PDB file of C-alpha atoms and ligand atoms in Angstrom:
ATOM      1  CA  MET A   1      92.938  82.100  98.949  1.00  0.00           C
ATOM      2  CA  LYS A   2      92.054  85.764  98.547  1.00  0.00           C
ATOM      3  CA  ILE A   3      88.743  87.053  97.215  1.00  0.00           C
ATOM      4  CA  CYS A   4      88.753  90.642  95.923  1.00  0.00           C
ATOM      5  CA  TYR A   5      85.620  92.484  94.806  1.00  0.00           C
ATOM      6  CA  TYR A   6      85.799  94.878  91.839  1.00  0.00           C
ATOM      7  CA  GLY A   7      82.135  94.971  90.800  1.00  0.00           C
ATOM      8  CA  VAL A   8      79.118  93.930  92.869  1.00  0.00           C
ATOM      9  CA  ARG A   9      76.163  95.664  91.198  1.00  0.00           C
ATOM     10  CA  GLY A  10      73.663  93.866  88.983  1.00  0.00           C
ATOM     11  CA  SER A  11      72.237  94.801  85.593  1.00  0.00           C
ATOM     12  CA  ILE A  12      73.750  98.254  84.934  1.00  0.00           C
ATOM     13  CA  PRO A  13      76.505 100.411  86.424  1.00  0.00           C
ATOM     14  CA  THR A  14      75.144 102.752  89.081  1.00  0.00           C
ATOM     15  CA  PRO A  15      77.649 105.426  90.082  1.00  0.00           C
ATOM     16  CA  GLY A  16      76.506 108.221  92.390  1.00  0.00           C
ATOM     17  CA  PRO A  17      76.201 109.371  95.985  1.00  0.00           C
ATOM     18  CA  GLU A  18      73.609 106.698  96.848  1.00  0.00           C
ATOM     19  CA  THR A  19      75.919 103.778  95.992  1.00  0.00           C
ATOM     20  CA  ILE A  20      79.280 105.149  97.044  1.00  0.00           C
ATOM     21  CA  ARG A  21      79.898 102.733  99.937  1.00  0.00           C
ATOM     22  CA  TYR A  22      79.159  99.444  98.145  1.00  0.00           C
ATOM     23  CA  GLY A  23      79.936 100.552  94.596  1.00  0.00           C
ATOM     24  CA  GLY A  24      78.274 100.800  91.208  1.00  0.00           C
ATOM     25  CA  ASN A  25      80.407  98.613  88.932  1.00  0.00           C
ATOM     26  CA  THR A  26      78.885  95.444  87.490  1.00  0.00           C
ATOM     27  CA  PRO A  27      80.131  91.929  88.438  1.00  0.00           C
ATOM     28  CA  CYS A  28      83.828  91.177  88.638  1.00  0.00           C
ATOM     29  CA  VAL A  29      85.498  89.207  91.439  1.00  0.00           C
ATOM     30  CA  ALA A  30      89.155  88.184  91.533  1.00  0.00           C
ATOM     31  CA  VAL A  31      90.261  85.002  93.308  1.00  0.00           C
ATOM     32  CA  TRP A  32      93.995  84.661  93.975  1.00  0.00           C
ATOM     33  CA  CYS A  33      95.557  81.372  95.092  1.00  0.00           C
ATOM     34  CA  ASP A  34      99.298  80.700  95.074  1.00  0.00           C
ATOM     35  CA  GLY A  35      99.908  83.340  92.409  1.00  0.00           C
ATOM     36  CA  GLU A  36      97.154  81.977  90.121  1.00  0.00           C
ATOM     37  CA  LEU A  37      94.432  84.464  89.191  1.00  0.00           C
ATOM     38  CA  VAL A  38      90.865  83.448  88.460  1.00  0.00           C
ATOM     39  CA  ILE A  39      88.479  86.232  87.469  1.00  0.00           C
ATOM     40  CA  LEU A  40      84.769  85.672  87.931  1.00  0.00           C
ATOM     41  CA  ASP A  41      82.853  87.656  85.297  1.00  0.00           C
ATOM     42  CA  ALA A  42      83.932  90.611  83.209  1.00  0.00           C
ATOM     43  CA  GLY A  43      81.495  93.341  84.235  1.00  0.00           C
ATOM     44  CA  THR A  44      82.646  96.953  84.424  1.00  0.00           C
ATOM     45  CA  GLY A  45      84.624  96.179  87.591  1.00  0.00           C
ATOM     46  CA  LEU A  46      87.117  94.358  85.345  1.00  0.00           C
ATOM     47  CA  ARG A  47      88.468  97.721  84.162  1.00  0.00           C
ATOM     48  CA  VAL A  48      89.525  98.571  87.719  1.00  0.00           C
ATOM     49  CA  LEU A  49      91.148  95.153  88.227  1.00  0.00           C
ATOM     50  CA  GLY A  50      92.974  95.657  84.922  1.00  0.00           C
ATOM     51  CA  GLU A  51      94.403  98.992  86.071  1.00  0.00           C
ATOM     52  CA  GLU A  52      95.742  97.325  89.225  1.00  0.00           C
ATOM     53  CA  LEU A  53      97.219  94.418  87.282  1.00  0.00           C
ATOM     54  CA  MET A  54      99.168  96.810  85.046  1.00  0.00           C
ATOM     55  CA  ALA A  55     101.472  97.487  88.009  1.00  0.00           C
ATOM     56  CA  THR A  56     102.348  93.752  88.150  1.00  0.00           C
ATOM     57  CA  ARG A  57     103.755  91.227  85.665  1.00  0.00           C
ATOM     58  CA  PHE A  58     100.646  91.874  83.529  1.00  0.00           C
ATOM     59  CA  GLY A  59     102.027  95.340  82.737  1.00  0.00           C
ATOM     60  CA  LYS A  60     105.105  93.725  81.207  1.00  0.00           C
ATOM     61  CA  GLY A  61     103.409  90.949  79.248  1.00  0.00           C
ATOM     62  CA  GLY A  62     104.181  88.151  81.693  1.00  0.00           C
ATOM     63  CA  GLY A  63     100.671  87.666  83.102  1.00  0.00           C
ATOM     64  CA  ARG A  64      98.311  84.728  82.846  1.00  0.00           C
ATOM     65  CA  ALA A  65      94.744  84.435  84.140  1.00  0.00           C
ATOM     66  CA  THR A  66      91.529  82.508  83.679  1.00  0.00           C
ATOM     67  CA  LEU A  67      88.272  84.398  83.207  1.00  0.00           C
ATOM     68  CA  LEU A  68      85.183  82.403  84.158  1.00  0.00           C
ATOM     69  CA  VAL A  69      82.035  83.887  82.640  1.00  0.00           C
ATOM     70  CA  THR A  70      78.646  82.979  84.144  1.00  0.00           C
ATOM     71  CA  HIS A  71      76.741  84.076  81.023  1.00  0.00           C
ATOM     72  CA  THR A  72      76.897  86.783  78.389  1.00  0.00           C
ATOM     73  CA  HIS A  73      74.358  89.338  79.600  1.00  0.00           C
ATOM     74  CA  TRP A  74      75.971  92.767  79.224  1.00  0.00           C
ATOM     75  CA  ASP A  75      76.563  93.350  82.912  1.00  0.00           C
ATOM     76  CA  HIS A  76      78.843  90.276  82.958  1.00  0.00           C
ATOM     77  CA  ILE A  77      81.012  90.956  79.887  1.00  0.00           C
ATOM     78  CA  GLN A  78      80.997  94.707  79.327  1.00  0.00           C
ATOM     79  CA  GLY A  79      84.300  95.376  81.070  1.00  0.00           C
ATOM     80  CA  PHE A  80      86.381  93.195  78.765  1.00  0.00           C
ATOM     81  CA  PRO A  81      87.011  95.783  76.002  1.00  0.00           C
ATOM     82  CA  PHE A  82      88.415  98.089  78.714  1.00  0.00           C
ATOM     83  CA  PHE A  83      90.695  95.471  80.315  1.00  0.00           C
ATOM     84  CA  ARG A  84      94.145  96.984  79.766  1.00  0.00           C
ATOM     85  CA  PRO A  85      96.177  93.769  80.298  1.00  0.00           C
ATOM     86  CA  ALA A  86      94.476  92.368  77.165  1.00  0.00           C
ATOM     87  CA  TYR A  87      96.293  95.108  75.196  1.00  0.00           C
ATOM     88  CA  VAL A  88      99.715  93.916  76.355  1.00  0.00           C
ATOM     89  CA  ASN A  89     101.494  91.471  74.085  1.00  0.00           C
ATOM     90  CA  GLY A  90     102.686  88.387  75.959  1.00  0.00           C
ATOM     91  CA  ASN A  91      99.835  88.161  78.488  1.00  0.00           C
ATOM     92  CA  SER A  92      97.540  85.206  78.099  1.00  0.00           C
ATOM     93  CA  PHE A  93      93.907  84.796  79.057  1.00  0.00           C
ATOM     94  CA  GLN A  94      91.729  81.737  78.969  1.00  0.00           C
ATOM     95  CA  ILE A  95      88.036  82.682  78.825  1.00  0.00           C
ATOM     96  CA  ALA A  96      85.847  79.811  80.004  1.00  0.00           C
ATOM     97  CA  GLY A  97      82.150  79.191  80.317  1.00  0.00           C
ATOM     98  CA  MET A  98      79.923  76.158  80.592  1.00  0.00           C
ATOM     99  CA  HIS A  99      79.407  74.531  77.220  1.00  0.00           C
ATOM    100  CA  GLN A 100      75.624  74.258  76.938  1.00  0.00           C
ATOM    101  CA  ILE A 101      75.066  77.859  78.028  1.00  0.00           C
ATOM    102  CA  ASN A 102      78.151  79.474  76.728  1.00  0.00           C
ATOM    103  CA  LYS A 103      78.729  77.740  73.411  1.00  0.00           C
ATOM    104  CA  GLY A 104      77.830  81.223  72.229  1.00  0.00           C
ATOM    105  CA  LEU A 105      80.375  82.796  74.595  1.00  0.00           C
ATOM    106  CA  GLU A 106      83.116  83.181  72.012  1.00  0.00           C
ATOM    107  CA  THR A 107      80.670  84.642  69.480  1.00  0.00           C
ATOM    108  CA  ALA A 108      79.150  87.019  72.006  1.00  0.00           C
ATOM    109  CA  MET A 109      82.560  88.260  73.153  1.00  0.00           C
ATOM    110  CA  HIS A 110      83.576  88.922  69.538  1.00  0.00           C
ATOM    111  CA  HIS A 111      80.239  90.612  68.729  1.00  0.00           C
ATOM    112  CA  GLN A 112      80.647  92.950  71.674  1.00  0.00           C
ATOM    113  CA  GLN A 113      83.755  94.353  70.006  1.00  0.00           C
ATOM    114  CA  GLN A 114      82.478  94.711  66.469  1.00  0.00           C
ATOM    115  CA  TYR A 115      82.927  98.178  65.003  1.00  0.00           C
ATOM    116  CA  GLN A 116      79.334  99.274  65.682  1.00  0.00           C
ATOM    117  CA  ASN A 117      80.017  98.795  69.386  1.00  0.00           C
ATOM    118  CA  PHE A 118      83.708  99.365  69.962  1.00  0.00           C
ATOM    119  CA  PRO A 119      86.737 100.494  67.913  1.00  0.00           C
ATOM    120  CA  VAL A 120      88.995  97.475  68.588  1.00  0.00           C
ATOM    121  CA  LEU A 121      88.069  93.934  67.580  1.00  0.00           C
ATOM    122  CA  LEU A 122      88.725  91.230  70.164  1.00  0.00           C
ATOM    123  CA  SER A 123      90.934  89.510  67.585  1.00  0.00           C
ATOM    124  CA  GLN A 124      93.063  92.688  67.425  1.00  0.00           C
ATOM    125  CA  MET A 125      93.812  92.663  71.147  1.00  0.00           C
ATOM    126  CA  PRO A 126      97.520  91.820  71.442  1.00  0.00           C
ATOM    127  CA  ALA A 127      97.291  89.373  74.366  1.00  0.00           C
ATOM    128  CA  ARG A 128      96.771  85.680  73.657  1.00  0.00           C
ATOM    129  CA  ILE A 129      93.051  85.007  74.221  1.00  0.00           C
ATOM    130  CA  THR A 130      91.673  81.479  74.107  1.00  0.00           C
ATOM    131  CA  PHE A 131      88.189  80.128  74.762  1.00  0.00           C
ATOM    132  CA  ASN A 132      87.284  77.003  76.673  1.00  0.00           C
ATOM    133  CA  ALA A 133      83.795  75.453  76.780  1.00  0.00           C
ATOM    134  CA  LEU A 134      83.505  73.570  80.077  1.00  0.00           C
ATOM    135  CA  SER A 135      81.301  70.586  80.703  1.00  0.00           C
ATOM    136  CA  GLU A 136      79.393  70.305  83.957  1.00  0.00           C
ATOM    137  CA  ASP A 137      81.056  67.038  84.975  1.00  0.00           C
ATOM    138  CA  ALA A 138      84.606  67.792  83.945  1.00  0.00           C
ATOM    139  CA  GLY A 139      85.253  71.250  85.385  1.00  0.00           C
ATOM    140  CA  LEU A 140      88.758  72.636  85.086  1.00  0.00           C
ATOM    141  CA  SER A 141      92.019  72.549  86.990  1.00  0.00           C
ATOM    142  CA  ILE A 142      94.635  75.277  86.982  1.00  0.00           C
ATOM    143  CA  GLY A 143      97.758  74.659  89.038  1.00  0.00           C
ATOM    144  CA  GLY A 144      96.547  73.618  92.491  1.00  0.00           C
ATOM    145  CA  LEU A 145      93.087  75.013  91.862  1.00  0.00           C
ATOM    146  CA  SER A 146      90.043  73.036  90.903  1.00  0.00           C
ATOM    147  CA  ILE A 147      86.956  74.588  89.388  1.00  0.00           C
ATOM    148  CA  SER A 148      83.552  72.972  89.263  1.00  0.00           C
ATOM    149  CA  THR A 149      80.323  74.289  87.892  1.00  0.00           C
ATOM    150  CA  THR A 150      76.587  73.764  87.701  1.00  0.00           C
ATOM    151  CA  VAL A 151      73.716  75.290  85.738  1.00  0.00           C
ATOM    152  CA  LEU A 152      71.581  78.039  87.250  1.00  0.00           C
ATOM    153  CA  ASN A 153      67.995  79.151  86.692  1.00  0.00           C
ATOM    154  CA  HIS A 154      68.260  82.307  84.580  1.00  0.00           C
ATOM    155  CA  PRO A 155      66.743  83.453  81.249  1.00  0.00           C
ATOM    156  CA  GLY A 156      69.104  82.210  78.524  1.00  0.00           C
ATOM    157  CA  GLY A 157      71.037  80.189  81.112  1.00  0.00           C
ATOM    158  CA  ALA A 158      73.904  80.929  83.474  1.00  0.00           C
ATOM    159  CA  CYS A 159      76.261  78.830  85.551  1.00  0.00           C
ATOM    160  CA  ALA A 160      77.732  78.892  89.039  1.00  0.00           C
ATOM    161  CA  TYR A 161      81.394  78.241  89.818  1.00  0.00           C
ATOM    162  CA  ARG A 162      83.133  76.733  92.790  1.00  0.00           C
ATOM    163  CA  VAL A 163      86.851  77.352  93.192  1.00  0.00           C
ATOM    164  CA  ASP A 164      88.657  74.934  95.524  1.00  0.00           C
ATOM    165  CA  HIS A 165      92.210  75.268  96.721  1.00  0.00           C
ATOM    166  CA  GLY A 166      93.548  73.155  99.590  1.00  0.00           C
ATOM    167  CA  ASP A 167      91.038  73.390 102.431  1.00  0.00           C
ATOM    168  CA  HIS A 168      89.317  76.471 101.076  1.00  0.00           C
ATOM    169  CA  ALA A 169      86.453  76.983  98.685  1.00  0.00           C
ATOM    170  CA  VAL A 170      84.377  79.842  97.347  1.00  0.00           C
ATOM    171  CA  VAL A 171      81.152  79.501  95.363  1.00  0.00           C
ATOM    172  CA  TYR A 172      80.015  82.193  92.942  1.00  0.00           C
ATOM    173  CA  ALA A 173      76.302  81.824  92.231  1.00  0.00           C
ATOM    174  CA  THR A 174      74.869  84.933  90.669  1.00  0.00           C
ATOM    175  CA  ASP A 175      72.044  85.480  88.215  1.00  0.00           C
ATOM    176  CA  THR A 176      69.879  82.680  89.461  1.00  0.00           C
ATOM    177  CA  GLU A 177      66.287  82.419  90.542  1.00  0.00           C
ATOM    178  CA  HIS A 178      65.551  80.005  93.377  1.00  0.00           C
ATOM    179  CA  TYR A 179      63.041  77.202  92.912  1.00  0.00           C
ATOM    180  CA  PRO A 180      60.219  76.489  95.394  1.00  0.00           C
ATOM    181  CA  GLU A 181      62.442  73.670  96.737  1.00  0.00           C
ATOM    182  CA  ILE A 182      66.154  74.089  97.285  1.00  0.00           C
ATOM    183  CA  ASP A 183      68.191  73.525  94.078  1.00  0.00           C
ATOM    184  CA  LEU A 184      69.976  70.218  94.784  1.00  0.00           C
ATOM    185  CA  ARG A 185      72.691  70.734  92.176  1.00  0.00           C
ATOM    186  CA  LEU A 186      73.524  74.139  93.589  1.00  0.00           C
ATOM    187  CA  LEU A 187      73.349  72.748  97.122  1.00  0.00           C
ATOM    188  CA  ALA A 188      75.887  70.069  96.188  1.00  0.00           C
ATOM    189  CA  LEU A 189      78.187  72.706  94.686  1.00  0.00           C
ATOM    190  CA  CYS A 190      78.022  74.786  97.892  1.00  0.00           C
ATOM    191  CA  LEU A 191      78.585  72.025 100.480  1.00  0.00           C
ATOM    192  CA  GLY A 192      81.049  73.136 103.141  1.00  0.00           C
ATOM    193  CA  ALA A 193      82.321  76.191 101.224  1.00  0.00           C
ATOM    194  CA  ASP A 194      83.922  79.036 103.169  1.00  0.00           C
ATOM    195  CA  VAL A 195      82.095  81.689 101.190  1.00  0.00           C
ATOM    196  CA  LEU A 196      78.938  81.710  99.088  1.00  0.00           C
ATOM    197  CA  ILE A 197      78.584  84.747  96.838  1.00  0.00           C
ATOM    198  CA  TYR A 198      74.866  84.813  96.030  1.00  0.00           C
ATOM    199  CA  ASP A 199      72.397  86.721  93.858  1.00  0.00           C
ATOM    200  CA  ALA A 200      70.459  88.922  96.294  1.00  0.00           C
ATOM    201  CA  THR A 201      68.950  91.263  93.720  1.00  0.00           C
ATOM    202  CA  TYR A 202      65.535  91.429  95.372  1.00  0.00           C
ATOM    203  CA  THR A 203      64.072  91.640  98.830  1.00  0.00           C
ATOM    204  CA  PRO A 204      61.458  88.920  99.407  1.00  0.00           C
ATOM    205  CA  GLU A 205      58.738  91.582  98.932  1.00  0.00           C
ATOM    206  CA  GLU A 206      60.216  92.804  95.624  1.00  0.00           C
ATOM    207  CA  TYR A 207      60.650  89.237  94.405  1.00  0.00           C
ATOM    208  CA  ARG A 208      56.892  88.671  94.404  1.00  0.00           C
ATOM    209  CA  GLU A 209      56.630  91.262  91.607  1.00  0.00           C
ATOM    210  CA  HIS A 210      59.544  89.743  89.653  1.00  0.00           C
ATOM    211  CA  VAL A 211      58.903  86.010  89.479  1.00  0.00           C
ATOM    212  CA  GLY A 212      60.551  84.601  86.343  1.00  0.00           C
ATOM    213  CA  TRP A 213      63.105  87.431  85.998  1.00  0.00           C
ATOM    214  CA  GLY A 214      65.964  85.105  86.957  1.00  0.00           C
ATOM    215  CA  HIS A 215      67.115  86.572  90.268  1.00  0.00           C
ATOM    216  CA  SER A 216      66.888  85.666  93.931  1.00  0.00           C
ATOM    217  CA  THR A 217      66.708  87.124  97.451  1.00  0.00           C
ATOM    218  CA  TRP A 218      68.867  87.331 100.581  1.00  0.00           C
ATOM    219  CA  GLN A 219      66.408  85.050 102.336  1.00  0.00           C
ATOM    220  CA  LYS A 220      66.900  82.255  99.782  1.00  0.00           C
ATOM    221  CA  GLY A 221      70.642  82.827 100.060  1.00  0.00           C
ATOM    222  CA  ILE A 222      70.425  82.166 103.794  1.00  0.00           C
ATOM    223  CA  GLU A 223      68.382  78.995 103.222  1.00  0.00           C
ATOM    224  CA  LEU A 224      71.005  77.711 100.791  1.00  0.00           C
ATOM    225  CA  ALA A 225      73.977  78.735 102.957  1.00  0.00           C
ATOM    226  CA  THR A 226      72.433  77.066 106.013  1.00  0.00           C
ATOM    227  CA  ALA A 227      71.568  73.832 104.192  1.00  0.00           C
ATOM    228  CA  ALA A 228      75.065  73.645 102.669  1.00  0.00           C
ATOM    229  CA  GLY A 229      76.917  74.448 105.902  1.00  0.00           C
ATOM    230  CA  VAL A 230      78.588  77.472 104.312  1.00  0.00           C
ATOM    231  CA  LYS A 231      80.592  79.654 106.711  1.00  0.00           C
ATOM    232  CA  ALA A 232      79.848  83.090 105.238  1.00  0.00           C
ATOM    233  CA  LEU A 233      77.251  84.458 102.857  1.00  0.00           C
ATOM    234  CA  HIS A 234      78.121  87.427 100.648  1.00  0.00           C
ATOM    235  CA  LEU A 235      75.076  89.153  99.178  1.00  0.00           C
ATOM    236  CA  PHE A 236      75.867  90.137  95.586  1.00  0.00           C
ATOM    237  CA  HIS A 237      74.394  91.517  92.306  1.00  0.00           C
ATOM    238  CA  HIS A 238      72.852  94.416  94.203  1.00  0.00           C
ATOM    239  CA  HIS A 239      69.787  95.927  92.555  1.00  0.00           C
ATOM    240  CA  PRO A 240      70.583  99.197  90.713  1.00  0.00           C
ATOM    241  CA  SER A 241      67.926 101.049  92.721  1.00  0.00           C
ATOM    242  CA  HIS A 242      69.095  99.839  96.146  1.00  0.00           C
ATOM    243  CA  SER A 243      70.999 102.583  97.968  1.00  0.00           C
ATOM    244  CA  ASP A 244      73.754 101.920 100.507  1.00  0.00           C
ATOM    245  CA  GLU A 245      71.353 102.827 103.280  1.00  0.00           C
ATOM    246  CA  PHE A 246      68.653 100.486 102.000  1.00  0.00           C
ATOM    247  CA  MET A 247      71.124  97.598 101.723  1.00  0.00           C
ATOM    248  CA  GLU A 248      72.426  98.133 105.238  1.00  0.00           C
ATOM    249  CA  ALA A 249      68.855  97.820 106.536  1.00  0.00           C
ATOM    250  CA  VAL A 250      68.518  94.557 104.567  1.00  0.00           C
ATOM    251  CA  LEU A 251      71.811  93.344 106.030  1.00  0.00           C
ATOM    252  CA  ALA A 252      70.671  93.992 109.604  1.00  0.00           C
ATOM    253  CA  GLU A 253      67.520  91.972 108.923  1.00  0.00           C
ATOM    254  CA  ALA A 254      69.473  89.111 107.287  1.00  0.00           C
ATOM    255  CA  ARG A 255      71.987  88.884 110.141  1.00  0.00           C
ATOM    256  CA  LYS A 256      69.192  88.030 112.562  1.00  0.00           C
ATOM    257  CA  SER A 257      68.946  84.621 110.911  1.00  0.00           C
ATOM    258  CA  PHE A 258      72.516  84.194 109.544  1.00  0.00           C
ATOM    259  CA  PRO A 259      75.041  86.312 111.475  1.00  0.00           C
ATOM    260  CA  GLU A 260      77.851  85.695 108.954  1.00  0.00           C
ATOM    261  CA  THR A 261      76.028  87.576 106.205  1.00  0.00           C
ATOM    262  CA  HIS A 262      77.901  90.404 104.463  1.00  0.00           C
ATOM    263  CA  LEU A 263      77.237  92.819 101.638  1.00  0.00           C
ATOM    264  CA  ALA A 264      79.739  92.393  98.813  1.00  0.00           C
ATOM    265  CA  ARG A 265      81.480  95.737  98.402  1.00  0.00           C
ATOM    266  CA  GLU A 266      83.811  97.107  95.746  1.00  0.00           C
ATOM    267  CA  GLY A 267      87.381  97.202  97.041  1.00  0.00           C
ATOM    268  CA  TRP A 268      86.724  94.589  99.741  1.00  0.00           C
ATOM    269  CA  THR A 269      89.284  91.767 100.065  1.00  0.00           C
ATOM    270  CA  VAL A 270      88.615  88.611 102.052  1.00  0.00           C
ATOM    271  CA  ASP A 271      91.674  86.549 102.932  1.00  0.00           C
ATOM    272  CA  LEU A 272      90.824  82.931 103.748  1.00  0.00           C
ATOM    273  CA  GLY A 273      94.472  82.138 104.479  1.00  0.00           C
TER     274      GLY A 273
HETATM  275 ZN1  LIG B   1      73.513  90.126  85.909  1.00  0.00          ZN
HETATM  276 ZN1  LIG B   2      71.844  87.848  83.655  1.00  0.00          ZN
END
């Protein structure tokens, strides 16, 4: 299993000298297992993934992938209109989201590409695009991969995904606000995972000013990772105003209590073997 980061920033793209090391594109993470591609979220990082895929079978119309969307806030879907493999006839994409949150997923994806917003309708994209509303209990299997999900605490709803393949597992839990007590459903989803990708938008100090905004902190990520016996914690959905330097100071602090903490970074690939 290989995890590749294409967008790690929350809320809005933030290019510039202050964010050059960790990147300014909004959420998009690719998970490769045995030739199967699962894409977590379609933020602006998806454009970069798309460019890379054009050099593979996706450039010739022989590509197939599953896009798992956590929710339809702009920072999680805005890259899709710029995803070049969707303009290649013969490619096929399944776009999935959890039913109770994302029953509006198909509508929202189509609305994003109405003429007021973008010149090409989603229905005019030449690739085969299908939608799949997942239920929390059923999940999804693709080849040797199994995907499970749970609801998160976020305005309008969001969901986390766990991708399992053989002995390896990664959990993608972004856009969630922790509860006073550990979230037992999320804990169950994370148990024994190799990697937990977690919403670390705020520092604990900043969080006090943003209760109810639907985001969490590195400290709560460590609590969850520790309770679930996760091997590595990847801090994700970086705040638009956090510079590289600021985040590295946060990382040093976090590593005192959980040494296997990392900052998710655009262009970073983690190979779990
Ligand atoms: Zn977000
Ligand atoms: Zn959101």
